[in-house]
């Protein structure tokens, strides 16, 4: 396909969101809506993108990290047509331009490709993407003549009673021959209910001039849900959730209750993994094969090898080796490398630590800033005392050590290979290889004490 440019409209305030934040930065699965639109545009093969920003322009610009996007400022938001006028210089005199809205995050690259192909095959001056919806309120209605040819778009607020019933709507996506668009923009007026320059009015202008204007009806209307309010944001999130969950089920992942499973767009999950209800998987989380996740677990940027069981726990920015079990109620904080066949049990918190293969941390333990070797046994209630109120220090525990219950290991401190720490000890000095460290007062029994008192 020819080199086609795209303009994305993202200057509107989004009043109906009732938010301090610009509308297009509201997120679906932790990713701003505008990112989805950008990715769809790029995925359809478009290389040059110009974004029209206005309301809180700086915030929107800051959020866009892609290098190949240029920006133009629309100082006053006088309508979608006015927004495109600000990008005049970007519209090619020879060639085509695709127009997208920043608030329709569900559109896919495949649909855009089909639409561009339609535009080219039909040799249109303008193509508009339309969709059939049950409730057309708030959208522009597509008005056709008796033969079914496109006549015009009429905004809901300007439509008469009969037009308001038309369920074929404007998705807000168009492909223009650059020259025709430039010319039509000079003739736009704002004589309508909202006093705005409507971009879709250019279609009627071009048609009346004898141009070829055609609408392509999209297959799946869900892709064009415009997000103008929090209710529509939730609806869009639901559509995205279903789309993502369906994909993983098709890839061989069991989702016991897909309705109650939230998988981000950049997460990946291996075959035969079972995700139990109430899980939220975020960021660039990668889950291996044959894992059991949940119920009620949250993970952000976690990497899990095969066969991990992660039950009712939270984890972030860490990796977990094969066949390791986590939870219930464990908390894996950033920067942990947890080995294979490890047990991280209930009410265990691990932070910025390395845990070697086969080590067991079964219950009620805090491991922070620690390098722990293989096959260590942590007794219930172990605490690595890593903070003196000013600085953090590391604890080193070598392979095969046995840490008795309720021990404090005051960092910086090293517990060498094969040594034992007696239960209840507060260890402040290094423990040599194969030694027993006892750091508590001796027990004294006072005979007959109870009867005397
Ligand atoms: C628009 C269309 C409507 C279509 C619907 C699809 C017009 C007049 N109406 O209505 O036919 O059915 O989208 O979702 O185009 N924007 C600017 N500058 C402005 C105004 C808007 O950049 O001055 C941007 C917004 O940030 C948004 C997009 O354009 O991303 C659409 O604007 P919005 O106000 O949401 O239009 P709708 O009323 O939804
Ligand atoms: Ca909209």
Coordinates of C-alpha atoms and ligand atoms in Angstrom, one line a residue:
X1 CA 0.0 0.0 0.0
X2 CA 1.1 3.6 -0.7
X3 CA 2.7 5.6 2.0
X4 CA -0.2 6.9 4.1
X5 CA 0.1 9.5 6.9
X6 CA -2.2 9.7 9.9
X7 CA -3.5 12.5 12.1
X8 CA -4.7 11.6 15.5
X9 CA -7.1 14.0 17.3
X10 CA -6.3 14.3 20.9
X11 CA -6.9 18.0 21.9
X12 CA -10.3 17.7 23.4
X13 CA -10.8 18.3 27.1
X14 CA -13.1 15.3 27.7
X15 CA -15.5 17.2 30.0
X16 CA -17.6 14.2 30.5
X17 CA -14.8 12.4 32.2
X18 CA -14.8 14.9 35.0
X19 CA -11.1 14.6 35.6
X20 CA -7.9 16.5 36.2
X21 CA -6.3 14.3 33.7
X22 CA -6.6 14.7 29.9
X23 CA -9.1 12.2 28.5
X24 CA -6.8 10.4 26.1
X25 CA -4.4 9.6 29.1
X26 CA -7.1 7.7 30.9
X27 CA -5.9 4.1 31.1
X28 CA -7.2 0.7 30.1
X29 CA -5.1 -2.0 31.8
X30 CA -2.5 0.6 32.9
X31 CA -2.0 1.8 29.4
X32 CA -3.2 5.2 28.2
X33 CA -6.0 5.0 25.6
X34 CA -3.9 7.1 23.1
X35 CA -1.2 4.4 23.2
X36 CA -3.6 1.8 21.8
X37 CA -4.6 4.1 19.0
X38 CA -1.0 4.8 18.1
X39 CA -0.2 1.1 18.1
X40 CA -3.1 0.3 15.9
X41 CA -2.0 3.0 13.4
X42 CA 1.6 1.8 13.4
X43 CA 0.4 -1.8 13.2
X44 CA -1.5 -1.0 10.0
X45 CA 1.7 0.1 8.4
X46 CA 1.5 3.9 8.9
X47 CA 4.9 5.5 9.5
X48 CA 4.2 9.2 9.8
X49 CA 1.9 10.3 12.5
X50 CA 0.9 13.8 13.6
X51 CA -1.1 14.3 16.8
X52 CA -3.2 17.3 17.5
X53 CA -2.9 18.3 21.1
X54 CA -4.5 21.1 23.0
X55 CA -6.1 20.6 26.4
X56 CA -3.2 19.9 28.8
X57 CA -1.0 19.5 25.7
X58 CA 2.3 19.2 27.7
X59 CA 1.0 16.2 29.7
X60 CA -0.2 14.4 26.6
X61 CA 3.1 15.1 24.8
X62 CA 5.1 13.8 27.7
X63 CA 3.1 10.6 27.8
X64 CA 3.9 9.8 24.2
X65 CA 7.3 8.1 24.1
X66 CA 7.3 7.1 20.4
X67 CA 9.9 9.0 18.5
X68 CA 8.1 9.1 15.1
X69 CA 5.1 11.2 16.3
X70 CA 5.0 14.9 15.6
X71 CA 2.6 17.3 17.4
X72 CA 0.6 20.4 16.5
X73 CA -1.2 22.6 19.0
X74 CA -4.8 23.4 18.8
X75 CA -5.0 26.4 21.2
X76 CA -8.8 26.5 21.4
X77 CA -10.9 23.4 20.9
X78 CA -13.3 24.6 18.2
X79 CA -14.2 21.1 16.9
X80 CA -12.7 18.1 15.1
X81 CA -12.6 20.0 11.8
X82 CA -10.8 22.9 13.4
X83 CA -8.4 20.4 15.0
X84 CA -7.4 19.0 11.5
X85 CA -7.0 22.6 10.2
X86 CA -4.1 22.9 12.7
X87 CA -2.3 20.1 10.9
X88 CA -2.7 21.7 7.5
X89 CA 1.1 21.5 6.8
X90 CA 1.1 17.8 7.5
X91 CA -1.6 16.9 5.0
X92 CA 0.0 15.7 1.8
X93 CA -1.0 17.5 -1.4
X94 CA -0.3 14.2 -3.2
X95 CA -1.3 11.2 -1.2
X96 CA -3.7 10.1 1.5
X97 CA -4.3 10.9 5.1
X98 CA -6.0 8.7 7.7
X99 CA -7.8 10.5 10.6
X100 CA -8.2 8.8 13.9
X101 CA -9.5 9.9 17.3
X102 CA -7.5 9.5 20.5
X103 CA -10.6 8.3 22.4
X104 CA -11.4 5.1 20.4
X105 CA -8.8 2.7 21.9
X106 CA -10.4 -0.5 20.7
X107 CA -9.8 -0.1 17.0
X108 CA -7.4 -2.8 15.6
X109 CA -4.6 -2.6 13.1
X110 CA -6.4 -5.3 11.0
X111 CA -9.5 -3.2 10.7
X112 CA -7.5 -0.1 9.7
X113 CA -5.6 -2.1 7.1
X114 CA -8.9 -3.3 5.6
X115 CA -10.2 0.2 5.6
X116 CA -7.2 1.6 3.8
X117 CA -7.5 -1.2 1.3
X118 CA -11.1 -0.4 0.8
X119 CA -10.2 3.3 0.2
X120 CA -7.6 2.3 -2.4
X121 CA -9.7 -0.4 -4.1
X122 CA -12.7 1.9 -4.4
X123 CA -10.6 4.8 -5.5
X124 CA -12.5 7.1 -3.2
X125 CA -11.8 10.7 -2.5
X126 CA -12.9 10.2 1.0
X127 CA -13.8 7.0 2.8
X128 CA -15.5 6.9 6.2
X129 CA -15.7 3.9 8.5
X130 CA -19.1 3.3 9.8
X131 CA -20.7 0.8 12.2
X132 CA -24.1 -0.5 13.2
X133 CA -24.8 0.0 16.9
X134 CA -27.9 -0.6 19.1
X135 CA -27.7 2.8 20.7
X136 CA -26.5 5.5 18.3
X137 CA -27.1 8.4 20.8
X138 CA -24.1 10.7 21.0
X139 CA -22.5 9.6 17.7
X140 CA -22.8 11.1 14.2
X141 CA -25.5 9.3 12.1
X142 CA -24.7 8.2 8.5
X143 CA -27.4 9.4 6.2
X144 CA -27.8 7.5 2.9
X145 CA -30.1 8.0 -0.1
X146 CA -32.7 5.6 -1.3
X147 CA -30.1 3.7 -3.3
X148 CA -28.0 3.4 -0.2
X149 CA -25.3 5.8 -1.3
X150 CA -23.6 8.0 1.3
X151 CA -25.1 11.5 1.6
X152 CA -23.8 13.0 4.8
X153 CA -23.0 12.7 8.5
X154 CA -25.4 14.4 10.9
X155 CA -24.3 14.8 14.6
X156 CA -26.8 13.5 17.1
X157 CA -27.4 16.9 18.6
X158 CA -28.2 18.3 15.2
X159 CA -30.3 15.4 13.9
X160 CA -34.1 15.5 13.5
X161 CA -36.3 12.8 15.1
X162 CA -36.1 10.5 12.0
X163 CA -32.3 10.9 11.7
X164 CA -31.8 10.1 15.4
X165 CA -33.2 6.6 14.7
X166 CA -30.4 5.8 12.2
X167 CA -28.2 3.1 13.8
X168 CA -25.4 3.4 11.3
X169 CA -22.9 5.7 13.0
X170 CA -19.7 7.5 12.2
X171 CA -16.7 5.8 14.0
X172 CA -14.7 9.0 13.7
X173 CA -12.2 7.3 11.3
X174 CA -11.7 8.6 7.8
X175 CA -9.3 8.3 4.9
X176 CA -9.0 11.4 2.7
X177 CA -7.2 12.3 -0.4
X178 CA -5.0 15.1 1.0
X179 CA -5.8 17.6 -1.7
X180 CA -9.6 17.2 -1.3
X181 CA -9.4 17.5 2.5
X182 CA -7.3 20.7 2.4
X183 CA -9.7 22.3 0.0
X184 CA -12.8 21.2 2.0
X185 CA -11.4 22.5 5.3
X186 CA -11.4 26.0 3.9
X187 CA -15.1 25.8 3.4
X188 CA -16.2 24.4 6.8
X189 CA -18.6 26.4 8.9
X190 CA -19.7 26.2 12.5
X191 CA -23.4 26.7 12.0
X192 CA -24.6 23.9 14.2
X193 CA -25.9 23.2 17.7
X194 CA -22.4 23.1 19.2
X195 CA -20.9 26.0 17.3
X196 CA -18.0 23.8 16.2
X197 CA -16.2 23.0 13.0
X198 CA -17.2 19.4 12.4
X199 CA -14.7 17.3 10.4
X200 CA -17.4 15.0 9.1
X201 CA -19.1 18.0 7.3
X202 CA -16.2 17.9 4.9
X203 CA -17.6 14.7 3.4
X204 CA -20.8 16.4 2.3
X205 CA -18.8 19.2 0.9
X206 CA -16.6 16.9 -1.1
X207 CA -19.5 14.8 -2.3
X208 CA -21.5 17.9 -3.5
X209 CA -18.4 18.9 -5.4
X210 CA -18.6 15.6 -7.3
X211 CA -16.1 13.8 -5.2
X212 CA -16.4 10.1 -4.6
X213 CA -17.4 9.5 -0.9
X214 CA -18.1 6.0 0.4
X215 CA -18.7 4.4 3.8
X216 CA -17.3 1.0 4.7
X217 CA -19.4 -0.7 7.4
X218 CA -17.1 -2.3 10.0
X219 CA -17.7 -5.9 11.0
X220 CA -17.4 -5.4 14.8
X221 CA -18.9 -2.3 16.2
X222 CA -17.2 -2.9 19.6
X223 CA -14.0 -1.6 18.1
X224 CA -15.3 1.9 17.8
X225 CA -16.7 2.5 21.3
X226 CA -15.8 6.2 21.9
X227 CA -14.7 6.8 25.4
X228 CA -16.2 10.0 26.6
X229 CA -17.1 9.1 30.2
X230 CA -16.1 6.8 33.0
X231 CA -19.0 4.5 32.1
X232 CA -17.7 4.2 28.6
X233 CA -14.1 3.7 30.0
X234 CA -15.4 0.7 32.0
X235 CA -17.2 -0.6 28.9
X236 CA -14.1 -0.3 26.8
X237 CA -12.0 -2.0 29.5
X238 CA -14.6 -4.9 29.5
X239 CA -14.3 -5.3 25.7
X240 CA -10.5 -5.3 25.9
X241 CA -10.6 -7.8 28.8
X242 CA -12.7 -10.2 26.8
X243 CA -10.5 -9.8 23.7
X244 CA -7.3 -10.5 25.7
X245 CA -8.8 -13.4 27.7
X246 CA -10.2 -15.0 24.6
X247 CA -6.7 -14.9 23.0
X248 CA -5.1 -16.7 26.0
X249 CA -7.8 -19.4 26.1
X250 CA -7.2 -20.0 22.5
X251 CA -3.5 -20.3 23.2
X252 CA -4.1 -23.1 25.7
X253 CA -4.4 -21.2 29.0
X254 CA -7.3 -22.2 31.4
X255 CA -9.1 -19.2 32.8
X256 CA -11.5 -20.6 35.3
X257 CA -13.6 -17.4 35.4
X258 CA -12.7 -15.1 32.5
X259 CA -15.2 -12.5 33.6
X260 CA -13.1 -12.1 36.8
X261 CA -9.6 -12.3 35.4
X262 CA -7.7 -9.2 34.4
X263 CA -4.7 -9.7 32.0
X264 CA -2.8 -6.7 30.7
X265 CA -2.1 -6.4 26.9
X266 CA 1.6 -7.0 27.3
X267 CA 1.4 -10.1 29.6
X268 CA 2.3 -13.5 28.3
X269 CA 1.2 -16.9 29.6
X270 CA 2.4 -20.4 28.8
X271 CA 0.3 -23.4 27.8
X272 CA -1.6 -25.4 30.5
X273 CA -1.3 -22.7 33.0
X274 CA -4.5 -22.3 35.1
X275 CA -5.5 -18.9 36.2
X276 CA -8.0 -19.0 39.1
X277 CA -10.6 -16.2 39.7
X278 CA -9.6 -12.8 40.9
X279 CA -6.2 -12.4 39.3
X280 CA -4.7 -9.1 38.1
X281 CA -1.7 -9.7 35.8
X282 CA 0.0 -6.4 34.8
X283 CA 2.9 -4.9 33.0
X284 CA 5.3 -7.1 31.2
X285 CA 4.6 -10.2 33.3
X286 CA 5.7 -13.5 31.7
X287 CA 4.2 -16.7 33.1
X288 CA 5.6 -20.1 32.1
X289 CA 3.8 -23.3 31.3
X290 CA 1.8 -25.4 33.7
X291 CA 1.6 -22.8 36.5
X292 CA -1.3 -22.3 38.8
X293 CA -2.0 -18.7 39.5
X294 CA -4.5 -17.4 42.1
X295 CA -7.1 -17.2 43.3
X296 CA -6.8 -13.5 44.0
X297 CA -3.2 -12.7 43.0
X298 CA -1.7 -9.6 41.6
X299 CA 1.5 -9.5 39.6
X300 CA 3.3 -6.6 37.9
X301 CA 6.3 -7.2 35.7
X302 CA 6.9 -10.7 37.2
X303 CA 8.7 -13.5 35.4
X304 CA 7.6 -17.0 36.4
X305 CA 9.2 -20.2 35.1
X306 CA 7.2 -23.4 34.5
X307 CA 5.2 -25.1 37.2
X308 CA 5.1 -22.2 39.6
X309 CA 2.2 -22.1 42.1
X310 CA 1.4 -18.5 43.0
X311 CA -1.6 -18.5 45.4
X312 CA -3.4 -15.4 46.8
X313 CA -0.2 -13.3 46.7
X314 CA 1.3 -10.1 45.3
X315 CA 4.5 -9.8 43.3
X316 CA 6.3 -7.2 41.4
X317 CA 9.5 -6.7 39.3
X318 CA 11.0 -10.1 40.2
X319 CA 11.7 -13.6 38.8
X320 CA 10.7 -17.0 40.2
X321 CA 12.2 -20.3 39.2
X322 CA 10.6 -23.6 38.2
X323 CA 8.2 -25.5 40.5
X324 CA 8.5 -22.8 43.2
X325 CA 5.4 -22.2 45.4
X326 CA 4.4 -18.8 46.6
X327 CA 1.7 -17.9 49.1
X328 CA -0.9 -17.8 50.3
X329 CA -0.5 -14.2 51.3
X330 CA 3.1 -13.7 50.4
X331 CA 4.5 -10.3 49.2
X332 CA 7.3 -10.3 46.6
X333 CA 8.6 -6.8 46.4
X334 CA 10.9 -5.5 43.6
X335 CA 14.2 -6.9 42.6
X336 CA 14.0 -10.5 43.8
X337 CA 15.5 -13.5 42.1
X338 CA 13.9 -16.5 43.6
X339 CA 15.2 -19.9 42.5
X340 CA 13.7 -23.2 41.6
X341 CA 11.8 -25.5 44.0
X342 CA 11.7 -22.7 46.6
X343 CA 8.9 -22.4 49.1
X344 CA 7.8 -18.9 50.0
X345 CA 4.9 -19.5 52.4
X346 CA 2.2 -17.6 54.1
X347 CA 2.9 -14.0 55.4
X348 CA 6.4 -13.9 54.0
X349 CA 7.8 -10.7 52.5
X350 CA 10.8 -10.8 50.3
X351 CA 12.5 -7.6 49.0
X352 CA 15.6 -7.0 46.9
X353 CA 17.0 -10.4 47.6
X354 CA 18.3 -13.5 46.0
X355 CA 17.0 -16.9 47.2
X356 CA 18.8 -20.0 46.0
X357 CA 17.2 -23.3 44.8
X358 CA 15.4 -25.5 47.3
X359 CA 15.3 -22.9 50.1
X360 CA 12.3 -22.9 52.3
X361 CA 10.8 -19.8 53.9
X362 CA 7.6 -21.3 55.1
X363 CA 5.9 -18.7 57.3
X364 CA 5.9 -15.2 58.9
X365 CA 9.3 -14.0 57.7
X366 CA 10.9 -10.9 56.4
X367 CA 13.8 -11.3 54.0
X368 CA 15.1 -7.9 52.8
X369 CA 18.4 -7.0 51.0
X370 CA 19.6 -10.6 51.4
X371 CA 21.7 -13.0 49.4
X372 CA 20.5 -16.4 50.5
X373 CA 22.0 -19.6 49.1
X374 CA 20.5 -23.0 48.3
X375 CA 18.6 -25.4 50.6
X376 CA 18.4 -23.0 53.5
X377 CA 15.6 -23.5 56.0
X378 CA 14.2 -20.3 57.5
X379 CA 12.2 -20.9 60.7
X380 CA 9.0 -19.2 61.4
X381 CA 9.4 -15.5 62.2
X382 CA 12.9 -14.9 60.9
X383 CA 13.7 -11.2 60.3
X384 CA 16.7 -9.9 58.4
X385 CA 17.3 -6.6 60.2
X386 CA 18.4 -4.5 57.2
X387 CA 17.7 -1.0 58.3
X388 CA 19.3 1.0 61.1
X389 CA 17.1 4.1 60.6
X390 CA 19.5 5.7 58.2
X391 CA 21.0 3.1 55.9
X392 CA 20.2 -0.3 54.5
X393 CA 22.6 -3.2 54.8
X394 CA 22.8 -6.7 53.3
X395 CA 22.6 -10.1 54.9
X396 CA 24.4 -13.1 53.4
X397 CA 23.3 -16.6 54.2
X398 CA 25.2 -19.5 52.6
X399 CA 24.0 -22.8 51.3
X400 CA 22.4 -25.3 53.7
X401 CA 22.2 -23.0 56.7
X402 CA 19.4 -23.6 59.2
X403 CA 17.8 -20.5 60.7
X404 CA 15.9 -21.3 63.9
X405 CA 12.5 -19.7 64.6
X406 CA 12.2 -16.1 65.6
X407 CA 15.8 -15.2 64.8
X408 CA 17.0 -11.7 64.0
X409 CA 19.9 -11.4 61.6
X410 CA 21.3 -7.9 62.1
X411 CA 22.9 -6.7 58.9
X412 CA 25.6 -6.4 57.7
X413 CA 26.1 -10.0 58.7
X414 CA 27.1 -13.3 57.1
X415 CA 25.9 -16.8 58.1
X416 CA 28.3 -19.3 56.6
X417 CA 27.7 -22.7 55.0
X418 CA 25.9 -25.3 57.0
X419 CA 25.7 -23.4 60.2
X420 CA 22.8 -23.3 62.6
X421 CA 21.2 -20.4 64.3
X422 CA 19.4 -21.3 67.6
X423 CA 15.8 -20.2 67.8
X424 CA 15.2 -16.8 69.3
X425 CA 18.8 -15.6 68.6
X426 CA 19.7 -12.0 67.7
X427 CA 22.8 -12.5 65.5
X428 CA 25.0 -9.5 65.1
X429 CA 28.4 -11.2 64.4
X430 CA 29.3 -13.4 61.4
X431 CA 28.7 -17.1 62.0
X432 CA 31.5 -19.5 60.8
X433 CA 30.9 -22.6 58.7
X434 CA 29.1 -25.5 60.4
X435 CA 28.9 -23.6 63.7
X436 CA 25.9 -23.2 66.0
X437 CA 25.2 -19.6 67.0
X438 CA 23.3 -19.1 70.2
X439 CA 22.6 -15.5 70.9
X440 CA 20.0 -15.4 73.7
X441 CA 20.0 -15.5 77.4
X442 CA 20.1 -19.0 79.0
X443 CA 16.9 -20.4 80.5
X444 CA 16.7 -20.4 84.3
X445 CA 14.0 -22.5 86.1
X446 CA 13.0 -21.3 89.6
X447 CA 11.5 -24.3 91.4
X448 CA 8.2 -23.8 93.3
X449 CA 7.8 -20.2 92.2
X450 CA 4.1 -20.5 91.4
X451 CA 3.1 -21.9 94.7
X452 CA 5.0 -19.1 96.6
X453 CA 3.1 -16.4 94.8
Ligands
LIG1 C1 -17.1 12.5 17.1 C2 -17.8 12.7 15.7 C3 -19.0 11.8 15.6 C4 -18.5 10.4 15.8 C5 -17.7 10.2 17.1 C6 -17.1 8.8 17.1 C7 -17.5 15.1 15.1 C8 -18.1 16.4 15.0 N1 -18.2 14.1 15.6 O1 -18.0 12.9 18.1 O2 -19.6 11.9 14.4 O3 -19.6 9.5 15.8 O4 -16.7 11.2 17.2 O5 -16.5 8.6 18.4 O6 -16.4 14.9 14.7 N2 -11.0 16.8 19.4 C9 -9.9 17.7 19.2 N3 -10.2 19.0 19.1 C10 -11.5 19.5 19.2 C11 -12.5 18.6 19.4 C12 -12.2 17.2 19.5 O7 -8.8 17.3 19.1 O8 -11.7 20.7 19.1 C13 -10.6 15.4 19.5 C14 -11.0 14.8 20.9 O9 -9.8 14.9 21.7 C15 -11.3 13.4 20.5 C16 -11.8 13.4 19.1 O10 -11.4 14.7 18.6 O11 -10.2 12.5 20.6 C17 -13.3 13.3 19.0 O12 -13.9 14.4 19.7 P1 -15.2 14.3 20.6 O13 -15.5 15.6 21.3 O14 -15.0 13.1 21.5 O15 -16.3 13.9 19.5 P2 -17.6 13.1 19.7 O16 -18.6 14.0 20.2 O17 -17.4 11.8 20.3
LIG2 CA1 -15.7 10.9 21.3

